[in-house]
GROMACS .gro file of C-alpha atoms in nm:
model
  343
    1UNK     CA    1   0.000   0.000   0.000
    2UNK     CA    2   0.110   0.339  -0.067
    3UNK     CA    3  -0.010   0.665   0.082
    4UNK     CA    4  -0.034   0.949  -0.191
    5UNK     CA    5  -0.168   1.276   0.016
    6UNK     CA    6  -0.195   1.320   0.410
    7UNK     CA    7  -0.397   1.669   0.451
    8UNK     CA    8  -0.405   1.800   0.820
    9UNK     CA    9  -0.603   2.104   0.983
   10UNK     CA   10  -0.538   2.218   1.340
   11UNK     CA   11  -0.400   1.895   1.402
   12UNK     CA   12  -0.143   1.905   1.713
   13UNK     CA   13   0.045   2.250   1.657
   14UNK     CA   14  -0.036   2.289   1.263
   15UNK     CA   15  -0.310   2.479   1.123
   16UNK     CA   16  -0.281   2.311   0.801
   17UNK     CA   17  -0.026   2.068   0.625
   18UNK     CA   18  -0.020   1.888   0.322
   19UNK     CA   19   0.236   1.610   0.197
   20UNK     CA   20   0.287   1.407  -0.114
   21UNK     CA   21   0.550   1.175  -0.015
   22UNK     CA   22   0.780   0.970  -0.245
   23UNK     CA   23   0.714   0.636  -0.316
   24UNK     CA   24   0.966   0.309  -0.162
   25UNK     CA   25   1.211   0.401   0.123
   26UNK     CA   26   1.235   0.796   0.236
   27UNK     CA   27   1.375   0.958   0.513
   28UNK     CA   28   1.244   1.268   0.714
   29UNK     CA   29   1.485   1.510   0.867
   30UNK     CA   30   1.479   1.777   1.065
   31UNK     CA   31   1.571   1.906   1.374
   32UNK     CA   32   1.387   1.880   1.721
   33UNK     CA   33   1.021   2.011   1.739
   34UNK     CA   34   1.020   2.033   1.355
   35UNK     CA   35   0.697   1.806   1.341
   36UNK     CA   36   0.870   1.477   1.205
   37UNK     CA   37   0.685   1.277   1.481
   38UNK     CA   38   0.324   1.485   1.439
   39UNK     CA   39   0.315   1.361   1.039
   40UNK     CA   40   0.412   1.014   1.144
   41UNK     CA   41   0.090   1.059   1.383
   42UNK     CA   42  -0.135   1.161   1.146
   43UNK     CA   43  -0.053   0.932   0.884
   44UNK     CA   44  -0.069   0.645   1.144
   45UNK     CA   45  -0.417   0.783   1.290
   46UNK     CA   46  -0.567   0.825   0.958
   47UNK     CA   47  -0.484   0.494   0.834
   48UNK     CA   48  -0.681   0.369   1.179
   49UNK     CA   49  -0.377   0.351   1.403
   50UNK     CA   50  -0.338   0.432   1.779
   51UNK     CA   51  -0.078   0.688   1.966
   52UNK     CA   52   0.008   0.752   2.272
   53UNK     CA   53  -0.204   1.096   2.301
   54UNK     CA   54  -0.594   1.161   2.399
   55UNK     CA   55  -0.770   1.298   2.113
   56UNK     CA   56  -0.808   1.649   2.292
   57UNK     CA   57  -0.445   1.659   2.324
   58UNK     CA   58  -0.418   1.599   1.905
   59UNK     CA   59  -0.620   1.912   1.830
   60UNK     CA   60  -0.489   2.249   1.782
   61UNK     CA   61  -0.485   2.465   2.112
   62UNK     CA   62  -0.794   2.705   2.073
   63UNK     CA   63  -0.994   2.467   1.803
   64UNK     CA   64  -1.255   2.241   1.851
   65UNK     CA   65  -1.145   1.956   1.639
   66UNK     CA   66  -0.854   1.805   1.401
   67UNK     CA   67  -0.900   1.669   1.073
   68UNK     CA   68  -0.704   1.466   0.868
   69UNK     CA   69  -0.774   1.343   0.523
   70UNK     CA   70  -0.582   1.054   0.331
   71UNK     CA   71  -0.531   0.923   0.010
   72UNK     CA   72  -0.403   0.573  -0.038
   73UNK     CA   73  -0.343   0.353  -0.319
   74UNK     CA   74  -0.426  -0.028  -0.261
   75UNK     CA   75  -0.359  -0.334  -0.477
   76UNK     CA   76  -0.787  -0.296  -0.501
   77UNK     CA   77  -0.756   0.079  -0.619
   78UNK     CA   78  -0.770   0.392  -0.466
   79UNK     CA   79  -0.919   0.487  -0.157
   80UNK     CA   80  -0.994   0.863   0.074
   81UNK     CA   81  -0.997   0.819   0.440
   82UNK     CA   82  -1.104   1.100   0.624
   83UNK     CA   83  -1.121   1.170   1.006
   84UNK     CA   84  -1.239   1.428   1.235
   85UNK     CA   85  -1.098   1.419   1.620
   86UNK     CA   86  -1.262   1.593   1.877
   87UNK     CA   87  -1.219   1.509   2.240
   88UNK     CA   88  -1.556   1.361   2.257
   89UNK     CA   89  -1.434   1.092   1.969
   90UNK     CA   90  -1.355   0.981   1.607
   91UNK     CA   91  -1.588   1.010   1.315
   92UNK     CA   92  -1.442   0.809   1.066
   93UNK     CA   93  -1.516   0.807   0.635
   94UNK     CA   94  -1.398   0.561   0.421
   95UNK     CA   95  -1.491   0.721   0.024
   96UNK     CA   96  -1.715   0.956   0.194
   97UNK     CA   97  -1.905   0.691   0.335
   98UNK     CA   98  -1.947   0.698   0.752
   99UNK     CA   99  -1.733   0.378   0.883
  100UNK     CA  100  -1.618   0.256   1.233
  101UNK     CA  101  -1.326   0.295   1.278
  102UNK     CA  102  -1.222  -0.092   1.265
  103UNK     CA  103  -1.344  -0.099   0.899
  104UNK     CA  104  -1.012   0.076   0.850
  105UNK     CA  105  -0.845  -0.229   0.935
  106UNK     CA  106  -0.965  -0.410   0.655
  107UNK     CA  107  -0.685  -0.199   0.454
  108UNK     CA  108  -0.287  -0.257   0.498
  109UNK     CA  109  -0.300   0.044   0.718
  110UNK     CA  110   0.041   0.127   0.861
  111UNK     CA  111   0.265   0.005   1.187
  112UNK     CA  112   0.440   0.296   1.384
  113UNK     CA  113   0.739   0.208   1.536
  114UNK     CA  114   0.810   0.467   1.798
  115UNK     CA  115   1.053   0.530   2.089
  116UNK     CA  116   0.739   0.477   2.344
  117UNK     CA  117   0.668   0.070   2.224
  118UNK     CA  118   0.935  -0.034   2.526
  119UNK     CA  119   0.643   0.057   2.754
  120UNK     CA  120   0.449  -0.257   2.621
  121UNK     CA  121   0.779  -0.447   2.724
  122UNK     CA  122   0.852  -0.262   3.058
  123UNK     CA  123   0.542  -0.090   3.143
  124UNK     CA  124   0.217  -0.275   3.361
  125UNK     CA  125  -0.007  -0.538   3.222
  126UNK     CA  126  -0.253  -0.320   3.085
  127UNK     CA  127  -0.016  -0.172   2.868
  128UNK     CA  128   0.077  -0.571   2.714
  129UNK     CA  129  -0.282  -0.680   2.700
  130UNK     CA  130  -0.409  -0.351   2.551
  131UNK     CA  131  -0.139  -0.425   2.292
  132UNK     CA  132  -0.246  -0.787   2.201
  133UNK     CA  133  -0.625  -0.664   2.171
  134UNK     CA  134  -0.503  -0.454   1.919
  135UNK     CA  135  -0.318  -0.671   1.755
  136UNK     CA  136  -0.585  -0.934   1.706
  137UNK     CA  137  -0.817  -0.660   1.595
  138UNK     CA  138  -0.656  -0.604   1.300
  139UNK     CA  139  -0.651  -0.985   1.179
  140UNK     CA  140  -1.038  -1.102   1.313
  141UNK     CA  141  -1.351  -0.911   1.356
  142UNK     CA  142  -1.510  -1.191   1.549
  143UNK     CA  143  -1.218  -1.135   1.842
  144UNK     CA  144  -1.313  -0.758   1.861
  145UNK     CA  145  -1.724  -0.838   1.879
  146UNK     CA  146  -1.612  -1.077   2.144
  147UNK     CA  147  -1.386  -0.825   2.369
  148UNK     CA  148  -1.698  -0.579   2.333
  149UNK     CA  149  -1.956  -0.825   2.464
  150UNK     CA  150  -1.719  -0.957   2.691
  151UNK     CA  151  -1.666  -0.590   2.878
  152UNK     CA  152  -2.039  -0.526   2.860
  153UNK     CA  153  -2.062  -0.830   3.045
  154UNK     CA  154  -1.806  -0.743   3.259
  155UNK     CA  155  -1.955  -0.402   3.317
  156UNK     CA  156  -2.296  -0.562   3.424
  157UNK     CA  157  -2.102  -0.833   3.661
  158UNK     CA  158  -1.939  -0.602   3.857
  159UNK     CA  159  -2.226  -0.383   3.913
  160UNK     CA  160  -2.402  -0.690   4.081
  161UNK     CA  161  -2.084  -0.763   4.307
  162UNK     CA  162  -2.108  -0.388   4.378
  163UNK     CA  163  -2.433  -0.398   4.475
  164UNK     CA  164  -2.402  -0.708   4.711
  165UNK     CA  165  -2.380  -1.022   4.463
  166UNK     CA  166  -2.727  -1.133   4.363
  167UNK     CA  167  -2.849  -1.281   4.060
  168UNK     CA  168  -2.511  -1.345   3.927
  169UNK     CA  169  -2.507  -1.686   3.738
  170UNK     CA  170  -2.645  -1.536   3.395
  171UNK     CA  171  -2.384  -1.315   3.406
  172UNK     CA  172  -2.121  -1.556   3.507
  173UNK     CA  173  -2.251  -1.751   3.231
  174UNK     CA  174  -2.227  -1.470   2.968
  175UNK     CA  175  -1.901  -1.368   3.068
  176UNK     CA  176  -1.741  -1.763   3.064
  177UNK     CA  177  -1.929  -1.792   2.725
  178UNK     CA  178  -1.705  -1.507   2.614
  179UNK     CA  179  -1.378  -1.532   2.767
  180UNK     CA  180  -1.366  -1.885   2.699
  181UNK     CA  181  -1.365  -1.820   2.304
  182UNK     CA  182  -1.163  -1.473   2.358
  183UNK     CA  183  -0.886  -1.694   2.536
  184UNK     CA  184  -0.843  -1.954   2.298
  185UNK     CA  185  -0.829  -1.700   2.028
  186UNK     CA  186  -0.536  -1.520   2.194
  187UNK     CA  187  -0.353  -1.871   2.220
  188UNK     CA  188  -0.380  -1.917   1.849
  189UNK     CA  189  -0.252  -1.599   1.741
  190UNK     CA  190   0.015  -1.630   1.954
  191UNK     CA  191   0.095  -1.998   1.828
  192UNK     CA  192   0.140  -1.803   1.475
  193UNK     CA  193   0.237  -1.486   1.586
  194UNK     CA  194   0.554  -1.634   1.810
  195UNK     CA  195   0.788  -1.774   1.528
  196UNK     CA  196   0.758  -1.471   1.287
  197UNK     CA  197   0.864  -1.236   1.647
  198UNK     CA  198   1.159  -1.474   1.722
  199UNK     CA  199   1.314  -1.468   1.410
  200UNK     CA  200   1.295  -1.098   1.367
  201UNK     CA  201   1.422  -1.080   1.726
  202UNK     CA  202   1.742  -1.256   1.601
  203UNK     CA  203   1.844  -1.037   1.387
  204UNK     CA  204   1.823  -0.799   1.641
  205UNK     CA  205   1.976  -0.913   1.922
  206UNK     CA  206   2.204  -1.223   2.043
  207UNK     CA  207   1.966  -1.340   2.379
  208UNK     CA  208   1.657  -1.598   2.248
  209UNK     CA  209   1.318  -1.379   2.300
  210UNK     CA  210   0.983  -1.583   2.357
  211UNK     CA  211   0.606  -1.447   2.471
  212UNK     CA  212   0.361  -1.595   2.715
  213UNK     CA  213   0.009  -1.559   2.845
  214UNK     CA  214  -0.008  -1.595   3.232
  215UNK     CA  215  -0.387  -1.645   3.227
  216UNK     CA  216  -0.620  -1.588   3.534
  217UNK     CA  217  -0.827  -1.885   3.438
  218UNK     CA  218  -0.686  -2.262   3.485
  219UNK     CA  219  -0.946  -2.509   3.374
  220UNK     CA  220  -1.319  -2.425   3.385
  221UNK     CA  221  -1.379  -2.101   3.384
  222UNK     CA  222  -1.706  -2.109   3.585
  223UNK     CA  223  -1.516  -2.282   3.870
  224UNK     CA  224  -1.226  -2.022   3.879
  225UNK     CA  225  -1.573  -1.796   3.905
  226UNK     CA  226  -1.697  -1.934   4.200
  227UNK     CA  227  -1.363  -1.977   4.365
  228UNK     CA  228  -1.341  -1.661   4.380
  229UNK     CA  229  -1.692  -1.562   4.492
  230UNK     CA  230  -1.647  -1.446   4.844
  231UNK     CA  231  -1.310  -1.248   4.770
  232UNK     CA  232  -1.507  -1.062   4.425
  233UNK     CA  233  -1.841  -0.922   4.659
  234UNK     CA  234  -1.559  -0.819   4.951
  235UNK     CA  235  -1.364  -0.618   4.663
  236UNK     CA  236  -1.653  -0.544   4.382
  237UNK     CA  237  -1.515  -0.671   4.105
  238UNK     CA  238  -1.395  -0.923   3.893
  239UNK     CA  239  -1.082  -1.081   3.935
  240UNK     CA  240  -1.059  -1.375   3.693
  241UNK     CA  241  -1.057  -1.364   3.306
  242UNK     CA  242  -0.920  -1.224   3.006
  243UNK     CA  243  -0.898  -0.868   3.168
  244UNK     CA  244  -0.684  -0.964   3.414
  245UNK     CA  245  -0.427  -1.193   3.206
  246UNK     CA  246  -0.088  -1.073   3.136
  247UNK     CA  247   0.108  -1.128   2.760
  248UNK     CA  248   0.492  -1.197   2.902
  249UNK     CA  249   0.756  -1.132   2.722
  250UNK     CA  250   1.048  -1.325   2.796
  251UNK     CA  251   1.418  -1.278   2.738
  252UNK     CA  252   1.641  -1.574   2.821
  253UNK     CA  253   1.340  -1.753   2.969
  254UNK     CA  254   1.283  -1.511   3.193
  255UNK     CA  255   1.037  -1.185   3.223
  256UNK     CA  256   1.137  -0.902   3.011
  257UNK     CA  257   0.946  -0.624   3.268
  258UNK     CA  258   1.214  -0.793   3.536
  259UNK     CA  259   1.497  -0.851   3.410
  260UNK     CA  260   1.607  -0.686   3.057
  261UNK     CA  261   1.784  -0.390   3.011
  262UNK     CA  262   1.627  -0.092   2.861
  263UNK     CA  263   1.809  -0.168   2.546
  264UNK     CA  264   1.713  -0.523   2.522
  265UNK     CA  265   1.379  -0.410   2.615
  266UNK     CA  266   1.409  -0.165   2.284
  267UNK     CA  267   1.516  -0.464   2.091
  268UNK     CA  268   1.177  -0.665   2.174
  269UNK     CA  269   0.981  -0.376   2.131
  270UNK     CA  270   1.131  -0.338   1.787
  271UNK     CA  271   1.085  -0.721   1.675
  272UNK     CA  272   0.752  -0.636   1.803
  273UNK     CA  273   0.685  -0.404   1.576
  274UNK     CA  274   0.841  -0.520   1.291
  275UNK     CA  275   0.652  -0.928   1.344
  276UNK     CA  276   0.381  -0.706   1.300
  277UNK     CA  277   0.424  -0.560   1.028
  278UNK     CA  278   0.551  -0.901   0.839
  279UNK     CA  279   0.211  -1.076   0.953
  280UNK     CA  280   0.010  -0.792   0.849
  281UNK     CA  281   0.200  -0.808   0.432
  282UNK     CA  282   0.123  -1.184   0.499
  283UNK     CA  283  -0.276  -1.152   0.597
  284UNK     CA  284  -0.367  -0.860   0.336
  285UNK     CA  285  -0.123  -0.972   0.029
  286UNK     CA  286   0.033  -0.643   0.053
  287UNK     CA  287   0.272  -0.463   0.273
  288UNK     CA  288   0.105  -0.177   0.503
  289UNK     CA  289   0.314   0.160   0.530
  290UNK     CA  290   0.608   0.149   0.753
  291UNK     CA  291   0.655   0.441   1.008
  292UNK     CA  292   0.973   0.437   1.201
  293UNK     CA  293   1.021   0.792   1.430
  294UNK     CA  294   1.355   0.898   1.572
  295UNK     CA  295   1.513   0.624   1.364
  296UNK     CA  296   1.873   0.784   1.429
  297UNK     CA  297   1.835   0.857   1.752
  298UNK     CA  298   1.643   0.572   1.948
  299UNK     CA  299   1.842   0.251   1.779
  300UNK     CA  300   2.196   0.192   1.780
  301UNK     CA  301   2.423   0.084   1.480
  302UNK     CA  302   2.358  -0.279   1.391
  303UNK     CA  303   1.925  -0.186   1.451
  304UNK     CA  304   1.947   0.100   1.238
  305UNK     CA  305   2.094  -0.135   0.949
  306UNK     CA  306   1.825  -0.437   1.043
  307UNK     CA  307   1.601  -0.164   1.003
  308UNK     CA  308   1.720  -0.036   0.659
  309UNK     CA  309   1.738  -0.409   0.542
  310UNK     CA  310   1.385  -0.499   0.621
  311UNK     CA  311   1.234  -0.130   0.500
  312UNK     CA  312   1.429  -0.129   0.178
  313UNK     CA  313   1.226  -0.289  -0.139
  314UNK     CA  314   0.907  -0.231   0.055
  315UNK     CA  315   0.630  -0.014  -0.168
  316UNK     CA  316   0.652   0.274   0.096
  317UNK     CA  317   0.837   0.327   0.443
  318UNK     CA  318   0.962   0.663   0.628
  319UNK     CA  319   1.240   0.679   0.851
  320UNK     CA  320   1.225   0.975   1.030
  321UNK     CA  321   1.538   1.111   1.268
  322UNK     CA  322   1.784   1.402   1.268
  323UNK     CA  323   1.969   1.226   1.028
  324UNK     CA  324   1.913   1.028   0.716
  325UNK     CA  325   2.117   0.691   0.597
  326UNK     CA  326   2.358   0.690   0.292
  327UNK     CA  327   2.201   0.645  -0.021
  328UNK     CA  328   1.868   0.670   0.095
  329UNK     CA  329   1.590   0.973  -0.090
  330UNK     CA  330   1.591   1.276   0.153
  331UNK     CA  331   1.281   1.466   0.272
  332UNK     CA  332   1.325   1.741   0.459
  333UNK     CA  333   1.109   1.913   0.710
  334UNK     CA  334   1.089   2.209   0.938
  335UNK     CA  335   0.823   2.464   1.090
  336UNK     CA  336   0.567   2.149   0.994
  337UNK     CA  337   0.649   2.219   0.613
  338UNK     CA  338   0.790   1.925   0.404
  339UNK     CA  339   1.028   1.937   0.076
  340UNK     CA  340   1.109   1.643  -0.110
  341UNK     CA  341   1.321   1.639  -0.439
  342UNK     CA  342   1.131   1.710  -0.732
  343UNK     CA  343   0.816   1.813  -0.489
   0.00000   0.00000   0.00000
């Protein structure tokens, strides 16, 4: 997939900004605060992506919302994608047409490797599961219909507990029903997803990476239910099930948010990524757009080449830093304005 125009208004600090960017492997340069990492954003939002911002904090100070419009070519043809963010939510049009926002996902889309994925290695559960969610959400529709009746369910079960514990088989029932299908569909992805991550992670680093689930749940899942009764009414809520399971990621064997280094936590985060974005080319028959932000400064030497090695041949990727690598086409950008050769 290839993106052909990004158009932005009174997203983050810009009032308007709009980009035609080369096709294959580019970098973007500029200095600090130049809004290298803002473009990545937007292209990454548009496309149906996630950052690491609330959507009040991605509109202009003083405005009430963003809006970003897109332009991507597909092996299928060409398609517009057009959001508008306001802190109250998304809306979301796919050729003018009002979409959720997970019909995006039915397109390549783009992965966004930035300096913050070593919180999904280091940082707390929530962070790893929210990840995996995700993740699955891009490859099956079914798993994210299941997570939403699954936290409905949840939502309705801990209002009982809250409100002393009666009448709480049907919704023991519902939420087993549920997280029974939502946790074997987590094991299967990762049954596919783990070779493609541990292969990536070897070109990356010398120390043999693996992923786990440490699941809440052993056995029956109505039984780890009512095990845990008593303790659930005392505490009002819900302490078994696929919102309280962990994805571990494990360096040597052992837990990664214990033991690794921040650099060999940087490493996983990257293999992450990059597994990602191989299984992704591998589901849709094409690759998505690659987005890799402070490429110069977050990765060391022998990363920055696994890097160019993997993004070089693919239809479009960005590396954006304060420098670019030899031989590579040179965008450059600063005050939020972009100029490419022959643009």
């Amino acid at each position: 997939m290839r993106l052909l125009l990004l158009r932005q208004k009174n997203f983050r600090n810009l009032a308007f900004s709009a980009f035609r960017p080369p096709q294959g492997l580019f970098a973007l340069v500029g200095g600090n605060a130049q809004g290298k990492t803002g473009l990545l954003w937007g292209i990454h939002l548009v496309l149906g992506g996630e950052v690491r911002a609330t959507l009040g904090d991605l509109v202009r100070f003083g405005e009430e919302e963003a809006w970003l419009f897109a332009e991507v070519e597909t092996e299928l043809g060409v398609f517009r994608v057009e959001q508008r963010l306001a802190p109250e939510g998304r809306m979301v049009f796919l050729n003018e047409k009002a979409v959720s926002l997970k019909a995006l996902w039915e397109l390549p889309g783009s992965v966004l490797v930035s300096p913050e994925d070593v919180e999904v290695v280091l940082g707390a559960k929530e962070e790893r599961r929210g990840f995996l969610d995700r993740l699955i959400g891009r490859f099956s529709r079914r798993y994210t219909a299941l997570l939403s009746a699954y936290e409905k369910a949840l939502r309705q079960r801990n209002a009982l507990l809250k409100a002393g514990g009666e009448g709480l088989q049907a919704w023991d029932r519902e939420l087993a029903r549920y997280g029974e299908e939502i946790m074997a569909l987590r094991r299967r992805f990762l049954r596919r997803f783990l070779p493609t991550f541990q292969e990536v992670h070897r070109s990356l680093a010398s120390l043999e990476a693996g992923l786990t689930l440490e699941e809440t749940v052993r056995g029956n899942f109505l039984e780890a239910l009512a095990e845990r009764r008593e303790e659930e009414r005392e505490r009002g809520q819900t302490l078994v099930g696929p919102h309280r399971d962990d994805l571990v990621f494990l360096l040597a064997g052992r837990p990664a948010h214990r033991f690794a280094s921040r650099g060999e936590a940087k490493a996983l985060a990257l293999a992450l990524r990059l597994a990602e974005h191989r299984l992704l080319w591998e589901h849709h028959g094409e690759a998505p757009l690659l987005l890799v932000d402070e490429w110069s400064e977050e990765l060391d030497e022998a990363r920055r080449r696994a890097v160019l090695a993997y993004a070089q041949g693919l239809p479009q990727a960005v590396l954006a830093g304060l420098w670019a690598p030899e031989g590579v086409l040179v965008c450059t950008m600063e005050g939020g304005v972009v100029l490419c050769p022959g643009g």
